[in-house]
PDB file of C-alpha atoms in Angstrom:
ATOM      1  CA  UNK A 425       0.000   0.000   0.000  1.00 37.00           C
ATOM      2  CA  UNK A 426       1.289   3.520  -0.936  1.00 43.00           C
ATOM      3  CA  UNK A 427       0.818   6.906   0.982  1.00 49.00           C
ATOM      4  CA  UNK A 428       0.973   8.867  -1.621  1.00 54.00           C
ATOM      5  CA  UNK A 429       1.253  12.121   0.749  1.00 51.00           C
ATOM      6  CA  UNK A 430       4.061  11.054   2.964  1.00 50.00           C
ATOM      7  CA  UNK A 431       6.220   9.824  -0.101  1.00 48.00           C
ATOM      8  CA  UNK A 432       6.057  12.686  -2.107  1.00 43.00           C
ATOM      9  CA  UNK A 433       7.216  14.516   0.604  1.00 44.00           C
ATOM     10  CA  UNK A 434      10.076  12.611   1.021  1.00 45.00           C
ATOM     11  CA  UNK A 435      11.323  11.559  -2.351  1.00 43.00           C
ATOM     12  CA  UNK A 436       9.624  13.883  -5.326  1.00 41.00           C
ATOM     13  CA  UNK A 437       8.018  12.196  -8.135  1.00 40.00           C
ATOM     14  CA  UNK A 438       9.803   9.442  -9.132  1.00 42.00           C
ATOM     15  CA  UNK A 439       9.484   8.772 -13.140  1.00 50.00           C
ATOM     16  CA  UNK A 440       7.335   6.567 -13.908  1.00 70.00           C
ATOM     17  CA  UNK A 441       7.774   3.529 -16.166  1.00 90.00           C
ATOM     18  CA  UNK A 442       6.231   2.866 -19.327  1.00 93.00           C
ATOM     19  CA  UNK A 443       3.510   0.731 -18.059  1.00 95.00           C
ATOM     20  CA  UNK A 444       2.556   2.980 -15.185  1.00 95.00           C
ATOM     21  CA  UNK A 445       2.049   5.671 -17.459  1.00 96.00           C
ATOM     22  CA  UNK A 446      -0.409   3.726 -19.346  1.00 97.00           C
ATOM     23  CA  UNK A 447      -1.975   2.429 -16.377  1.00 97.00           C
ATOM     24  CA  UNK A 448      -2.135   6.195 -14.982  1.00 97.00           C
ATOM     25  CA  UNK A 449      -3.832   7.681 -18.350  1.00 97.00           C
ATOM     26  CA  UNK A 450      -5.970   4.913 -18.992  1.00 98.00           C
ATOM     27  CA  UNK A 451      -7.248   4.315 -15.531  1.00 98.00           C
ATOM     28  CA  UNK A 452      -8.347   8.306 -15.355  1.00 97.00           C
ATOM     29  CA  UNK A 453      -9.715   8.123 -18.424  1.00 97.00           C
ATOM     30  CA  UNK A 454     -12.162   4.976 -17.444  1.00 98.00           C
ATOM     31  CA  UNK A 455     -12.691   7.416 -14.397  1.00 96.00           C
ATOM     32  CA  UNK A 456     -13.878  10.207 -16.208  1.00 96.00           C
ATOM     33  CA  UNK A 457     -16.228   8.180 -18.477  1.00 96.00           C
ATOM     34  CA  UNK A 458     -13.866   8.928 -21.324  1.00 97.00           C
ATOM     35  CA  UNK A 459     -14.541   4.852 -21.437  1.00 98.00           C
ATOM     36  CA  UNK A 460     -17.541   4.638 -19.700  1.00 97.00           C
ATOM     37  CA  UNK A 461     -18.747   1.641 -18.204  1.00 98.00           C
ATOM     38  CA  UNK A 462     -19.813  -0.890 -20.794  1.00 97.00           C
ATOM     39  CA  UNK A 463     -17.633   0.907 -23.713  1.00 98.00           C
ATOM     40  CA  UNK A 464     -14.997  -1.542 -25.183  1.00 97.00           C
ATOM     41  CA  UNK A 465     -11.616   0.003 -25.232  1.00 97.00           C
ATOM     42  CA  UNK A 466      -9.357   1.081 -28.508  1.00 96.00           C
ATOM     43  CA  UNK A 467      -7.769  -2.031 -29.625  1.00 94.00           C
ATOM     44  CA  UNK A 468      -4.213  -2.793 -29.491  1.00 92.00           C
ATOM     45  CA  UNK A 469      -2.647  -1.122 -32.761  1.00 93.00           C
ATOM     46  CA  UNK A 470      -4.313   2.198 -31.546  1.00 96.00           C
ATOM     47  CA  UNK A 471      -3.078   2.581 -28.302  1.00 95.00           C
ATOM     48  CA  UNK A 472       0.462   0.962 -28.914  1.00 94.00           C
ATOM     49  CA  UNK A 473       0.507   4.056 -31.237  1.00 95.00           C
ATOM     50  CA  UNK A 474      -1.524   6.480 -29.064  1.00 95.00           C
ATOM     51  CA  UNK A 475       1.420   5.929 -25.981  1.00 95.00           C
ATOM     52  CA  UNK A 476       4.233   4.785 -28.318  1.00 95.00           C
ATOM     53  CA  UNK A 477       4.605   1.350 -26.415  1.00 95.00           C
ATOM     54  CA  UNK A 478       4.693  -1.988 -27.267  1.00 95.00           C
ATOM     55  CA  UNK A 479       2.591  -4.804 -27.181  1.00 93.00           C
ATOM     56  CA  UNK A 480       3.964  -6.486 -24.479  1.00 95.00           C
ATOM     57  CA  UNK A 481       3.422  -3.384 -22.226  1.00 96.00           C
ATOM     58  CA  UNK A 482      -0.608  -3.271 -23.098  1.00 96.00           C
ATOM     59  CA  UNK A 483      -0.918  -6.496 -22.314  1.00 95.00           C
ATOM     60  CA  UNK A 484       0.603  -5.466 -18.786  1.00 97.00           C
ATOM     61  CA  UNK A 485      -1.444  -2.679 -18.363  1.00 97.00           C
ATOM     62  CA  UNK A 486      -4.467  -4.988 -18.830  1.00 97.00           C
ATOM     63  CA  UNK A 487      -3.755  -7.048 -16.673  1.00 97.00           C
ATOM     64  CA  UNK A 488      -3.117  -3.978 -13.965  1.00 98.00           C
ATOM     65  CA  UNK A 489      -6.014  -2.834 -15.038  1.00 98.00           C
ATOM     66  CA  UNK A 490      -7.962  -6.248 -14.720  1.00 98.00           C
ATOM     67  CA  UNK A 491      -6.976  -6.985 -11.005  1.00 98.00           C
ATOM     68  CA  UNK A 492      -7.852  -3.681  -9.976  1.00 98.00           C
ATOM     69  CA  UNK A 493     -11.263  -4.635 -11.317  1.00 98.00           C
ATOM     70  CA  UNK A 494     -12.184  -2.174 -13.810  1.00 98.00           C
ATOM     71  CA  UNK A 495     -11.829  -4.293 -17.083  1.00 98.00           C
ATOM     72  CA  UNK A 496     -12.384  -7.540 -18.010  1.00 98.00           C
ATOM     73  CA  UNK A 497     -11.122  -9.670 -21.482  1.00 95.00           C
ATOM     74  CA  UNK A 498     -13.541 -11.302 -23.914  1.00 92.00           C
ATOM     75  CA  UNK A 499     -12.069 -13.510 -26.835  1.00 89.00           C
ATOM     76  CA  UNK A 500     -13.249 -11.883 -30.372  1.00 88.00           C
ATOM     77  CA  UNK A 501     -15.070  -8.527 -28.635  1.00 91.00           C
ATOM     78  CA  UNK A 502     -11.993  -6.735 -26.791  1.00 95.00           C
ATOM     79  CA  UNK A 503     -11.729  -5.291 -23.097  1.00 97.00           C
ATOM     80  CA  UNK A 504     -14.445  -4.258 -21.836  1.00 98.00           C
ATOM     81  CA  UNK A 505     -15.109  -1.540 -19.046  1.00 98.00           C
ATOM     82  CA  UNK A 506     -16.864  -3.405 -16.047  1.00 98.00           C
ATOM     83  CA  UNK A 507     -19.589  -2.019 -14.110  1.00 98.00           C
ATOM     84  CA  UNK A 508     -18.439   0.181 -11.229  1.00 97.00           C
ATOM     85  CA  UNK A 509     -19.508  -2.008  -8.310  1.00 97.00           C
ATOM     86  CA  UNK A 510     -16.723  -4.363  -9.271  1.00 98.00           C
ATOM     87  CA  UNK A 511     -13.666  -1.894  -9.137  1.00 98.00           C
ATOM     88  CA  UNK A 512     -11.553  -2.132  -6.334  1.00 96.00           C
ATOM     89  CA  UNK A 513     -12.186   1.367  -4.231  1.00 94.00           C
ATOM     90  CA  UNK A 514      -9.564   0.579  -1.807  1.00 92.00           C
ATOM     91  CA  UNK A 515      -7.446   0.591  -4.117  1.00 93.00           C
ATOM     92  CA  UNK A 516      -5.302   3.983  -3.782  1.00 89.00           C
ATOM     93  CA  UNK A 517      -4.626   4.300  -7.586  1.00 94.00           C
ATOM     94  CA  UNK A 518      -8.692   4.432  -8.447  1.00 94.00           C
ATOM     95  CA  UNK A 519      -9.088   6.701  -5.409  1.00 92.00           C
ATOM     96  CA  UNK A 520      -6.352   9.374  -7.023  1.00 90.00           C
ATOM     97  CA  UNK A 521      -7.935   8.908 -10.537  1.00 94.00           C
ATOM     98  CA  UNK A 522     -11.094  10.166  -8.786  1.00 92.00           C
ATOM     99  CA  UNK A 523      -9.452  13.000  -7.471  1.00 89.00           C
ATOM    100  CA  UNK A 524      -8.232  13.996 -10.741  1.00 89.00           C
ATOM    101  CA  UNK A 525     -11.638  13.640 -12.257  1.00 89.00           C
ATOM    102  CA  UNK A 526     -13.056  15.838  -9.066  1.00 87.00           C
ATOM    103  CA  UNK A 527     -14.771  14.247  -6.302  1.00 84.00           C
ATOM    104  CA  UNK A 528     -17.991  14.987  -4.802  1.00 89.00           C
ATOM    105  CA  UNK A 529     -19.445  15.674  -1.301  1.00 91.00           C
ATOM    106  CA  UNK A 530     -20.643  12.568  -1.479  1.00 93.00           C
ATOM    107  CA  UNK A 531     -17.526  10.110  -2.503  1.00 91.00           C
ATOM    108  CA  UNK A 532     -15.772  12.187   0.536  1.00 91.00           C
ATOM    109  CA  UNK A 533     -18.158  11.638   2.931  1.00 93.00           C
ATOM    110  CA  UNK A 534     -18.254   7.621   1.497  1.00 94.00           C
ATOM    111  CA  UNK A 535     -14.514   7.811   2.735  1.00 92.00           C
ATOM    112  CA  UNK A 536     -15.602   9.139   6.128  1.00 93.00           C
ATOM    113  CA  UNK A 537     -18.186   6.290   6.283  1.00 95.00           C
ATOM    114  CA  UNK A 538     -15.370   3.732   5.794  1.00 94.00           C
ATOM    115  CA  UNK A 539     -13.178   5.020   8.533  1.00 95.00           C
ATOM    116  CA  UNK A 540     -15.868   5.256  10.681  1.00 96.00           C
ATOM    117  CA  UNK A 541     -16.513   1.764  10.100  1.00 96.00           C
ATOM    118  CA  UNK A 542     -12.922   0.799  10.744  1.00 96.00           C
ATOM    119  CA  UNK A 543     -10.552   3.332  12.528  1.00 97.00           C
ATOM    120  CA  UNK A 544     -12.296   3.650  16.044  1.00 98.00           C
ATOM    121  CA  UNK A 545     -12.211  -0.016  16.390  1.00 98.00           C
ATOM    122  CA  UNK A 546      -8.503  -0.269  15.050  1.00 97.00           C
ATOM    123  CA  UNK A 547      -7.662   2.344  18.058  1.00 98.00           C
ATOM    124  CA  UNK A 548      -9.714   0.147  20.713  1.00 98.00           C
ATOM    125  CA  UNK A 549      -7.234  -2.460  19.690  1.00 98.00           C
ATOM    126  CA  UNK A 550      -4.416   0.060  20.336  1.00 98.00           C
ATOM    127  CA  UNK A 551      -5.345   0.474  23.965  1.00 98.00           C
ATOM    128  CA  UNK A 552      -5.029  -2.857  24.300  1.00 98.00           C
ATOM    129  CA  UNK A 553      -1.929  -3.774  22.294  1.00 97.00           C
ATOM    130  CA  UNK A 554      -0.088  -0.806  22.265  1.00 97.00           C
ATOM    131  CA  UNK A 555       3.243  -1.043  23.959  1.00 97.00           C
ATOM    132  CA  UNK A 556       4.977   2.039  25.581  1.00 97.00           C
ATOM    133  CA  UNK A 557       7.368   3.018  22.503  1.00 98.00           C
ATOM    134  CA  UNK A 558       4.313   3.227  20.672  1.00 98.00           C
ATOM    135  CA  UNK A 559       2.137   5.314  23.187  1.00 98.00           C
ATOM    136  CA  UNK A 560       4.935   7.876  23.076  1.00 98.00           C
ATOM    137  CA  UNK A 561       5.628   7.864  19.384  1.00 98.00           C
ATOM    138  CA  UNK A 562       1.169   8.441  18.832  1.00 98.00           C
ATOM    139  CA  UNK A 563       1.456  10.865  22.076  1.00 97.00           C
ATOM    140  CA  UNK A 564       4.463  12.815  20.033  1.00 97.00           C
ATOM    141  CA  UNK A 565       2.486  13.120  16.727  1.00 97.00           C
ATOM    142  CA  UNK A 566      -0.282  14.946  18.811  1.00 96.00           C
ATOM    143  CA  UNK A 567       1.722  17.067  19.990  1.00 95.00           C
ATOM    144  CA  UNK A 568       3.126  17.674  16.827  1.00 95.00           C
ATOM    145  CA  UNK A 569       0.003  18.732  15.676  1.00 93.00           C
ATOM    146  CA  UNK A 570      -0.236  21.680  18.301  1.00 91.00           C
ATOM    147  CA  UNK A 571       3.316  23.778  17.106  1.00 91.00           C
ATOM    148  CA  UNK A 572       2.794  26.886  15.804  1.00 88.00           C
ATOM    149  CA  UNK A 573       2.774  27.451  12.538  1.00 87.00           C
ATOM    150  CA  UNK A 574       0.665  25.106  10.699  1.00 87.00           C
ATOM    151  CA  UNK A 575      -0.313  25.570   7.375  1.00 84.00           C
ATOM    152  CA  UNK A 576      -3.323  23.726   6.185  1.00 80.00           C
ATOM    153  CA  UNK A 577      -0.949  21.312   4.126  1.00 82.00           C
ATOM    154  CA  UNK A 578       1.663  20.596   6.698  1.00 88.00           C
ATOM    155  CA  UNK A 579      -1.526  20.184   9.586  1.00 89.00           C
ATOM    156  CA  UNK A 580      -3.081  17.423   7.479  1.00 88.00           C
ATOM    157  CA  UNK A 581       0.377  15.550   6.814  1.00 92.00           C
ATOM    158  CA  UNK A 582       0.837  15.491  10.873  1.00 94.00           C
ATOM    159  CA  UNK A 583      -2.812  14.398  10.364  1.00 94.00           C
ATOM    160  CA  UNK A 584      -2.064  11.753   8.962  1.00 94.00           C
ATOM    161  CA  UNK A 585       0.862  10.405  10.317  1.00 96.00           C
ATOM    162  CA  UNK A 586      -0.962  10.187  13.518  1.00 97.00           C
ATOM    163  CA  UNK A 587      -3.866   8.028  11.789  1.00 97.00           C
ATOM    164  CA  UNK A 588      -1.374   5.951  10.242  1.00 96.00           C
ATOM    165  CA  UNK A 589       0.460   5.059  13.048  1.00 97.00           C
ATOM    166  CA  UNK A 590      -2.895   4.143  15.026  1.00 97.00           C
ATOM    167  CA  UNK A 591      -3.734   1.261  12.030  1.00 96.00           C
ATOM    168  CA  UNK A 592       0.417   0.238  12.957  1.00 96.00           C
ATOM    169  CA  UNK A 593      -0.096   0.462  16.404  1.00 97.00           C
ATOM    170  CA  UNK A 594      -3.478  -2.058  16.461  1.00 97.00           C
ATOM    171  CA  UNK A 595      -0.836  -4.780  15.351  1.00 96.00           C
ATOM    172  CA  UNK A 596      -3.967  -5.754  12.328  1.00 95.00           C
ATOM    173  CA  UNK A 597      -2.258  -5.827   9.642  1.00 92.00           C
ATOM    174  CA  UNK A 598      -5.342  -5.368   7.695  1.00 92.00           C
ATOM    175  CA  UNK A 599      -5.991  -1.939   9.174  1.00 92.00           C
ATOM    176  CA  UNK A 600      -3.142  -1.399   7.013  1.00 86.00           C
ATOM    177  CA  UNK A 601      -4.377  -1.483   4.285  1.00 87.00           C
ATOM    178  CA  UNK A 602      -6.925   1.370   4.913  1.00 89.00           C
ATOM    179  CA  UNK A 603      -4.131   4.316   4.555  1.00 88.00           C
ATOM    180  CA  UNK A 604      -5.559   5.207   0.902  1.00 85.00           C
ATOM    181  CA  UNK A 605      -8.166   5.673   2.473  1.00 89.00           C
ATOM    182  CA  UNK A 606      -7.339   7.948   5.387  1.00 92.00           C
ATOM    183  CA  UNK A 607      -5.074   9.797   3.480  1.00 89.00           C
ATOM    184  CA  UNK A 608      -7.904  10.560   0.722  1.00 88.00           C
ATOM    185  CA  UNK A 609     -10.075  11.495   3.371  1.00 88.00           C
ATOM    186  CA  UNK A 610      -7.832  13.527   5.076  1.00 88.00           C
ATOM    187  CA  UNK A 611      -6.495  15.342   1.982  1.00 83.00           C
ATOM    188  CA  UNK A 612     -10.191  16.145   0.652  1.00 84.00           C
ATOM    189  CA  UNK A 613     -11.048  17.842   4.201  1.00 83.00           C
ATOM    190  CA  UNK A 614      -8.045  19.590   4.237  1.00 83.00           C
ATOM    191  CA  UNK A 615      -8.034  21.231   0.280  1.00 79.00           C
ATOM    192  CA  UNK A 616     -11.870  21.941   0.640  1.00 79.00           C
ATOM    193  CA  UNK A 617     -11.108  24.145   3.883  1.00 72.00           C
ATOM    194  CA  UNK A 618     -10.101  27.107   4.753  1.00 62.00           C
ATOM    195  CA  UNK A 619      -6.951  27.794   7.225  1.00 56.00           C
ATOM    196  CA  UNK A 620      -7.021  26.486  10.526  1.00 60.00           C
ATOM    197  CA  UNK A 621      -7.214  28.907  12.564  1.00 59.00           C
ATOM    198  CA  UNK A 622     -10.748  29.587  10.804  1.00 54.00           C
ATOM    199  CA  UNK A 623     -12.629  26.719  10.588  1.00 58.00           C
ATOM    200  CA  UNK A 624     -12.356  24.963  13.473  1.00 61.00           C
ATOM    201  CA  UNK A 625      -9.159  22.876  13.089  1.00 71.00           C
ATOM    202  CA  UNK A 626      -7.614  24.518  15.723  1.00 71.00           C
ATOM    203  CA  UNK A 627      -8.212  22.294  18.578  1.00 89.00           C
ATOM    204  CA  UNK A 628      -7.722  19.147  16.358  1.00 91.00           C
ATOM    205  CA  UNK A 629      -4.498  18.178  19.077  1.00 93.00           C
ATOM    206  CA  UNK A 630      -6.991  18.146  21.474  1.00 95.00           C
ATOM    207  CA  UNK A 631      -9.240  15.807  20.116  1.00 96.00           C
ATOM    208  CA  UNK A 632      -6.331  13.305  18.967  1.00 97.00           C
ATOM    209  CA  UNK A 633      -4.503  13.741  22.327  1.00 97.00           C
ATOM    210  CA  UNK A 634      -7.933  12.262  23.677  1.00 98.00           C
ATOM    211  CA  UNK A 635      -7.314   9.560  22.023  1.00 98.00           C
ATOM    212  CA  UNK A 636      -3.420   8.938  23.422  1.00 98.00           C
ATOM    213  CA  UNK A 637      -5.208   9.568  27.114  1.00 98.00           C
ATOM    214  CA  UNK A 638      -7.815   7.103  26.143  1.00 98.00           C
ATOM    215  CA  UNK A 639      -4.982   4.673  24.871  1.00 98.00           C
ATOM    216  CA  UNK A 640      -2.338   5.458  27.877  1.00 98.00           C
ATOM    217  CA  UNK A 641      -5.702   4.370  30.315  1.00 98.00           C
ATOM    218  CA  UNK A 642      -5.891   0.709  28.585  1.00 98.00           C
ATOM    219  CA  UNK A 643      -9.361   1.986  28.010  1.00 98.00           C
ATOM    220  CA  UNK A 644     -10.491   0.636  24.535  1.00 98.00           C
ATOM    221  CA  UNK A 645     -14.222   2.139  24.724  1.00 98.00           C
ATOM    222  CA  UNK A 646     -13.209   5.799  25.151  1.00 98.00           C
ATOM    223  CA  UNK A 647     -10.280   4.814  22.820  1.00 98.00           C
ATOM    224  CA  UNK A 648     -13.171   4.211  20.174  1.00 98.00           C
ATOM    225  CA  UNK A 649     -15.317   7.146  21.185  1.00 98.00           C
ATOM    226  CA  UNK A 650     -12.054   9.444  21.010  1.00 98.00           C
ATOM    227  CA  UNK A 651     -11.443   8.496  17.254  1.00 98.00           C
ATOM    228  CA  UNK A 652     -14.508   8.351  16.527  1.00 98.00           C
ATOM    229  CA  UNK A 653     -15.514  12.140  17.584  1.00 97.00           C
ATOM    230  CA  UNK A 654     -12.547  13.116  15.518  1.00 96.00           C
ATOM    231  CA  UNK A 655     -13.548  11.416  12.267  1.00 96.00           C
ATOM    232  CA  UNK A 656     -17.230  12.748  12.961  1.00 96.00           C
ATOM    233  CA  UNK A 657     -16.029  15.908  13.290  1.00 92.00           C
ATOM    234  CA  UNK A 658     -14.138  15.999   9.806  1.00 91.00           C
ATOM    235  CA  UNK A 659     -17.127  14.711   8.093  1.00 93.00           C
ATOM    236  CA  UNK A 660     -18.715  17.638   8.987  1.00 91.00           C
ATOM    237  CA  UNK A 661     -16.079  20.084   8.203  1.00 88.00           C
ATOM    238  CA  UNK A 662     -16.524  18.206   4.781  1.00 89.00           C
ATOM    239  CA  UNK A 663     -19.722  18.968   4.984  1.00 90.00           C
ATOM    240  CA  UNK A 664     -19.746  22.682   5.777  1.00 89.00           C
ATOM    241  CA  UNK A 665     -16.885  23.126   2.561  1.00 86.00           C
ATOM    242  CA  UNK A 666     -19.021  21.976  -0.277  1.00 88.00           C
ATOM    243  CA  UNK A 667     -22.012  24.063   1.195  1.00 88.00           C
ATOM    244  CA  UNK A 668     -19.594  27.065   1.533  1.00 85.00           C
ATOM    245  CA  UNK A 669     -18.333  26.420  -2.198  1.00 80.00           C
ATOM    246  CA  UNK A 670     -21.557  25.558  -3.351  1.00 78.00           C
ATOM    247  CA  UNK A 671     -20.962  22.398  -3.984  1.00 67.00           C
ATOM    248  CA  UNK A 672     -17.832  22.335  -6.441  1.00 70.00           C
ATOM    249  CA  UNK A 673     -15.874  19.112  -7.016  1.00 71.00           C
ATOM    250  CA  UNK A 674     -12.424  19.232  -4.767  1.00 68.00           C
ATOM    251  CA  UNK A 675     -10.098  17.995  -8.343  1.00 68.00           C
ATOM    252  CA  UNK A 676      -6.688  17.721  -8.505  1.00 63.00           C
ATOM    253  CA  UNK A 677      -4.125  14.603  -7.754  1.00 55.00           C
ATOM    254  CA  UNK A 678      -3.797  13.066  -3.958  1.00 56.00           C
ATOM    255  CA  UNK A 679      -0.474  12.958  -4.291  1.00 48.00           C
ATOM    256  CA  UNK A 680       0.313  16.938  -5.266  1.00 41.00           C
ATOM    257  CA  UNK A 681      -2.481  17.723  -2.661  1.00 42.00           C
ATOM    258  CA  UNK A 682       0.396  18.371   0.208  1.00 36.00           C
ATOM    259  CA  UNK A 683       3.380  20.588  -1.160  1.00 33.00           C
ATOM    260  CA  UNK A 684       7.055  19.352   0.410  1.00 31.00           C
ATOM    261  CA  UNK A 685       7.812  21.329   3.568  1.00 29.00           C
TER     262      UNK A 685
END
């Protein structure tokens, strides 16, 4: 699984290989409805010349493309786009291809429903597993969240961190696997909102050092409650933005959502 935020940050955009490049255009495109669902896509000789790569590296990105869900092979009709309930949505590459197409209110607040679902049980679990090197390292990233000087971008990267290190810190290794979907989440609040200091985000080391207190006490149903008041309360910051901007689509990749420090 790839944080998309948190890598950028530390090593730029890395160039991408032939086949990711096809993946990456021809995965937004499906997105978009440039192929909608249904559509059969342009055959092999046209988009070997279309992205001036081979065979072999089609055949790659159909198969990427295939596992991910959002295409299936049929012998003498082409690849076909499959229906949108069978794409993978955890998968972090389909959630930045939405972001580039421009996400609505309501694939945001689908996010929020997910962690909901998932993170205040995966921080019960801390308060029962966590060991004391861990304890410190969430109580730090709290605290980190409380220095002076926060920009929107560098609040929701300590944001995140914290979240990520609470699926670590449950010792699940499937709660792991939900950090495409924190950090999309995270990163749509964030863009969507103004500063800070002005709407509301200010006490946001508050609410997550309730849930290091909660942790610290061994106490995994005010663990659960913690997190959960603190995804609640995003959702409705998410909320609030698209009613302040009338509704408007939050576009734009995940992954150049948080400029490097």
């Amino acid at each position: 699984m790839r944080y998309k935020l948190d890598e950028t940050r530390k090593t730029g955009r890395r160039t991408r290989t032939s086949h990711a490049q096809v993946v990456d255009e021809l995965g937004k495109a499906i997105v978009a409805g440039t192929y909608p669902v249904g559509s059969i896509l342009p055959g092999d000789t046209e988009l070997a010349q279309r992205f001036k790569v081979s065979r072999t590296v089609l055949r790659e990105t159909m198969k990427t493309l295939a596992a991910k869900g959002m295409v299936v092979a049929k012998a003498r009709v082409g690849t076909r786009v499959t229906e949108k309930n069978l794409w993978n949505m955890f998968d972090s590459e389909i959630i930045a291809w939405h972001f580039d197409n421009g996400v609505t209110e309501e694939f945001l607040l689908q996010l929020y429903d997910i962690r909901l679902a998932f993170e205040p049980f995966a921080a019960g679990l801390v308060a029962e597993r966590a060991n004391a090197e861990e304890i410190e390292m969430l109580r730090g990233l709290a605290l980190e969240m409380a220095a002076a000087g926060h920009t929107a971008d560098s609040l929701a990267l300590a944001d995140l961190r914290f979240h990520l290190a609470i699926a670590e810190a449950s010792h699940n290794p499937f709660m792991r696997t939900l950090g495409s979907l924190i950090e999309a989440a995270l990163v749509g609040m964030f863009r969507i909102s103004t500063p800070p200091t002005e709407n509301g985000f200010a006490n946001i080391a508050d609410t997550h050092m309730r849930i290091v207190d909660a942790i610290v006490s061994g106490d995994n149903a005010a663990a659960r409650r913690a997190m959960e008041d603190v995804i609640l309360d995003g959702r409705v910051h998410v909320h609030e933005a698209f009613v302040a901007r009338g509704s408007d689509a939050v576009t734009g990749p995940i992954s150049a959502a948080i400029s490097p420090l």
